[in-house]
């Protein structure tokens, strides 16, 4: 009787293992330790901040792939044959953030849609492209002449644009 139950439990464990393998393979993501996870509520991770570039962001995951940190952005509701340019630029920004924060450039980033995973190789050209885009956005923002919409000191203190922003609330202003 004891042997039968042990055998049944072993079979169950094997089935669950196989099912997990199939699920993991279906995501298209590599087997790699997760070093960071934007868990959406339980234990929020700090954002990655590169103040000198005026850049801040929270990738969904950071994986450790053979010693290299790889950012992952997940768009579970998106179905497309090709990745959206805006999603690629968001992922490029995470790659730049990883490079700035860790001092080592990631080899690539991963973009997960509902049914496909896309790989974005991180190159010097991509980094330059992203930095040019950030400059364009800053110019557009300056032209728009937007005023601060809050009085939250902590929000400014954690903002990636703090150094450049002429409306940032300094602790002395409180
Ligand atoms: S006002 Fe504060 S939160 Fe808004 S952009 Fe400036 S520094 Fe950032």
Tab-separated table of C-alpha atoms and ligand atoms in Angstrom:
chain	number	residue	atom	x	y	z
A	1	UNK	CA	0.000	0.000	0.000
A	2	UNK	CA	2.810	2.379	1.093
A	3	UNK	CA	4.742	1.569	-2.074
A	4	UNK	CA	1.665	2.291	-4.244
A	5	UNK	CA	1.168	5.726	-2.662
A	6	UNK	CA	4.881	6.535	-3.059
A	7	UNK	CA	4.703	5.508	-6.704
A	8	UNK	CA	1.580	7.618	-7.274
A	9	UNK	CA	3.252	10.655	-5.656
A	10	UNK	CA	6.364	10.129	-7.772
A	11	UNK	CA	4.240	9.954	-10.950
A	12	UNK	CA	2.405	13.118	-9.906
A	13	UNK	CA	5.675	14.961	-9.263
A	14	UNK	CA	6.971	13.864	-12.676
A	15	UNK	CA	3.771	15.015	-14.395
A	16	UNK	CA	3.913	18.400	-12.671
A	17	UNK	CA	7.593	18.710	-13.640
A	18	UNK	CA	6.823	17.891	-17.284
A	19	UNK	CA	3.918	20.307	-17.324
A	20	UNK	CA	6.177	23.057	-15.908
A	21	UNK	CA	8.763	22.301	-18.588
A	22	UNK	CA	6.162	22.611	-21.342
A	23	UNK	CA	4.859	25.886	-19.909
A	24	UNK	CA	8.361	27.316	-19.627
A	25	UNK	CA	9.254	26.272	-23.175
A	26	UNK	CA	6.057	27.913	-24.441
A	27	UNK	CA	7.124	31.298	-23.018
A	28	UNK	CA	10.279	31.321	-25.149
A	29	UNK	CA	12.220	32.686	-22.161
A	30	UNK	CA	15.536	31.108	-21.151
A	31	UNK	CA	16.079	29.089	-18.002
A	32	UNK	CA	17.915	31.557	-15.840
A	33	UNK	CA	17.829	32.786	-12.248
A	34	UNK	CA	15.579	35.826	-11.732
A	35	UNK	CA	17.588	38.510	-9.919
A	36	UNK	CA	14.870	41.161	-9.933
A	37	UNK	CA	11.121	41.064	-10.307
A	38	UNK	CA	8.640	43.904	-10.498
A	39	UNK	CA	6.050	41.864	-8.660
A	40	UNK	CA	3.242	44.336	-9.025
A	41	UNK	CA	2.468	44.860	-5.387
A	42	UNK	CA	3.804	42.394	-2.843
A	43	UNK	CA	7.422	43.524	-2.546
A	44	UNK	CA	7.946	46.374	-4.984
A	45	UNK	CA	11.506	46.534	-6.272
A	46	UNK	CA	13.262	49.890	-6.506
A	47	UNK	CA	13.416	51.347	-10.008
A	48	UNK	CA	16.716	51.474	-11.866
A	49	UNK	CA	17.910	55.077	-11.959
A	50	UNK	CA	20.527	56.769	-14.159
A	51	UNK	CA	20.360	60.365	-12.971
A	52	UNK	CA	23.073	61.625	-15.311
A	53	UNK	CA	20.927	60.536	-18.278
A	54	UNK	CA	17.648	61.583	-16.676
A	55	UNK	CA	16.420	58.020	-17.030
A	56	UNK	CA	14.444	55.845	-14.644
A	57	UNK	CA	12.569	52.578	-15.194
A	58	UNK	CA	11.349	49.275	-13.806
A	59	UNK	CA	11.741	46.249	-16.076
A	60	UNK	CA	9.405	43.360	-15.328
A	61	UNK	CA	12.339	41.017	-14.687
A	62	UNK	CA	16.108	40.924	-14.655
A	63	UNK	CA	17.537	37.493	-15.491
A	64	UNK	CA	21.021	36.267	-14.838
A	65	UNK	CA	21.949	34.582	-18.130
A	66	UNK	CA	25.396	32.994	-17.874
A	67	UNK	CA	26.596	35.792	-15.609
A	68	UNK	CA	25.076	38.632	-17.658
A	69	UNK	CA	22.048	40.653	-16.570
A	70	UNK	CA	19.245	40.566	-19.143
A	71	UNK	CA	16.179	42.818	-18.769
A	72	UNK	CA	12.788	41.360	-19.689
A	73	UNK	CA	9.650	43.299	-20.531
A	74	UNK	CA	6.362	41.369	-20.612
A	75	UNK	CA	3.273	42.492	-22.524
A	76	UNK	CA	0.913	39.575	-21.901
A	77	UNK	CA	-2.008	41.035	-23.861
A	78	UNK	CA	-0.006	41.914	-26.993
A	79	UNK	CA	-0.219	39.679	-30.077
A	80	UNK	CA	1.903	40.671	-33.063
A	81	UNK	CA	4.229	39.174	-35.670
A	82	UNK	CA	6.716	41.992	-35.129
A	83	UNK	CA	7.558	43.911	-31.979
A	84	UNK	CA	6.259	47.462	-31.677
A	85	UNK	CA	8.951	50.117	-32.062
A	86	UNK	CA	7.823	51.773	-28.817
A	87	UNK	CA	8.221	48.463	-26.930
A	88	UNK	CA	11.708	47.995	-28.375
A	89	UNK	CA	12.700	51.481	-27.279
A	90	UNK	CA	11.338	50.804	-23.794
A	91	UNK	CA	13.452	47.639	-23.660
A	92	UNK	CA	16.477	49.554	-25.007
A	93	UNK	CA	16.003	52.035	-22.144
A	94	UNK	CA	16.131	49.133	-19.662
A	95	UNK	CA	19.347	47.887	-21.306
A	96	UNK	CA	20.879	51.370	-20.928
A	97	UNK	CA	19.739	51.449	-17.286
A	98	UNK	CA	21.322	48.068	-16.577
A	99	UNK	CA	24.574	49.268	-18.163
A	100	UNK	CA	24.518	52.500	-16.143
A	101	UNK	CA	23.629	50.866	-12.832
A	102	UNK	CA	25.880	47.785	-13.113
A	103	UNK	CA	28.672	49.264	-15.209
A	104	UNK	CA	28.399	46.324	-17.635
A	105	UNK	CA	26.321	46.353	-20.813
A	106	UNK	CA	23.748	43.546	-21.127
A	107	UNK	CA	24.158	41.435	-24.281
A	108	UNK	CA	20.477	41.777	-25.134
A	109	UNK	CA	16.985	42.321	-23.763
A	110	UNK	CA	13.886	40.142	-24.132
A	111	UNK	CA	10.396	41.294	-25.040
A	112	UNK	CA	7.639	38.814	-24.270
A	113	UNK	CA	4.269	39.107	-26.033
A	114	UNK	CA	1.320	36.780	-25.450
A	115	UNK	CA	2.635	34.155	-27.866
A	116	UNK	CA	6.158	35.162	-28.829
A	117	UNK	CA	9.414	36.332	-27.324
A	118	UNK	CA	11.596	38.795	-29.228
A	119	UNK	CA	15.287	39.340	-28.588
A	120	UNK	CA	16.777	42.805	-28.906
A	121	UNK	CA	20.564	42.807	-29.267
A	122	UNK	CA	22.064	45.651	-27.286
A	123	UNK	CA	24.613	47.476	-29.424
A	124	UNK	CA	26.341	50.854	-29.304
A	125	UNK	CA	24.122	51.936	-32.191
A	126	UNK	CA	20.986	51.056	-30.236
A	127	UNK	CA	22.270	52.927	-27.188
A	128	UNK	CA	22.954	56.039	-29.341
A	129	UNK	CA	19.497	55.721	-30.898
A	130	UNK	CA	17.884	55.621	-27.466
A	131	UNK	CA	19.894	58.589	-26.169
A	132	UNK	CA	18.934	60.622	-29.286
A	133	UNK	CA	15.301	59.751	-28.644
A	134	UNK	CA	15.603	60.921	-25.030
A	135	UNK	CA	17.059	64.236	-26.243
A	136	UNK	CA	14.154	64.644	-28.676
A	137	UNK	CA	11.689	63.948	-25.877
A	138	UNK	CA	13.345	66.528	-23.623
A	139	UNK	CA	13.124	69.159	-26.355
A	140	UNK	CA	9.469	68.281	-26.970
A	141	UNK	CA	8.752	68.503	-23.239
A	142	UNK	CA	10.500	71.859	-22.981
A	143	UNK	CA	8.417	73.165	-25.900
A	144	UNK	CA	5.252	71.880	-24.278
A	145	UNK	CA	6.097	73.981	-21.206
A	146	UNK	CA	4.309	71.639	-18.803
A	147	UNK	CA	3.943	72.665	-15.182
A	148	UNK	CA	4.437	70.319	-12.238
A	149	UNK	CA	1.154	68.603	-11.410
A	150	UNK	CA	1.839	67.662	-7.765
A	151	UNK	CA	3.466	68.794	-4.502
A	152	UNK	CA	4.998	65.482	-3.568
A	153	UNK	CA	8.600	65.861	-2.405
A	154	UNK	CA	9.198	62.102	-2.409
A	155	UNK	CA	8.006	61.787	-5.983
A	156	UNK	CA	10.552	64.368	-7.137
A	157	UNK	CA	13.312	62.789	-5.042
A	158	UNK	CA	12.811	59.470	-6.854
A	159	UNK	CA	12.374	60.978	-10.315
A	160	UNK	CA	14.977	60.359	-13.025
A	161	UNK	CA	14.593	63.933	-14.315
A	162	UNK	CA	15.360	65.499	-10.931
A	163	UNK	CA	18.735	66.921	-12.005
A	164	UNK	CA	17.379	68.498	-15.179
A	165	UNK	CA	13.930	69.559	-13.986
A	166	UNK	CA	13.447	73.239	-13.186
A	167	UNK	CA	10.306	72.480	-11.169
A	168	UNK	CA	11.702	69.748	-8.927
A	169	UNK	CA	10.836	70.221	-5.264
A	170	UNK	CA	14.031	70.459	-3.201
A	171	UNK	CA	13.903	69.320	0.464
A	172	UNK	CA	14.620	72.964	1.438
A	173	UNK	CA	11.386	74.046	-0.347
A	174	UNK	CA	9.212	72.019	2.050
B	1	LIG	S1	8.432	67.991	-11.039
B	1	LIG	FE1	9.460	66.394	-9.845
B	1	LIG	S2	8.481	64.483	-10.541
B	1	LIG	FE2	7.958	66.077	-12.066
B	1	LIG	S3	9.558	65.883	-13.635
B	1	LIG	FE3	10.264	67.424	-12.167
B	1	LIG	S4	11.531	66.249	-10.701
B	1	LIG	FE4	10.285	64.781	-11.818
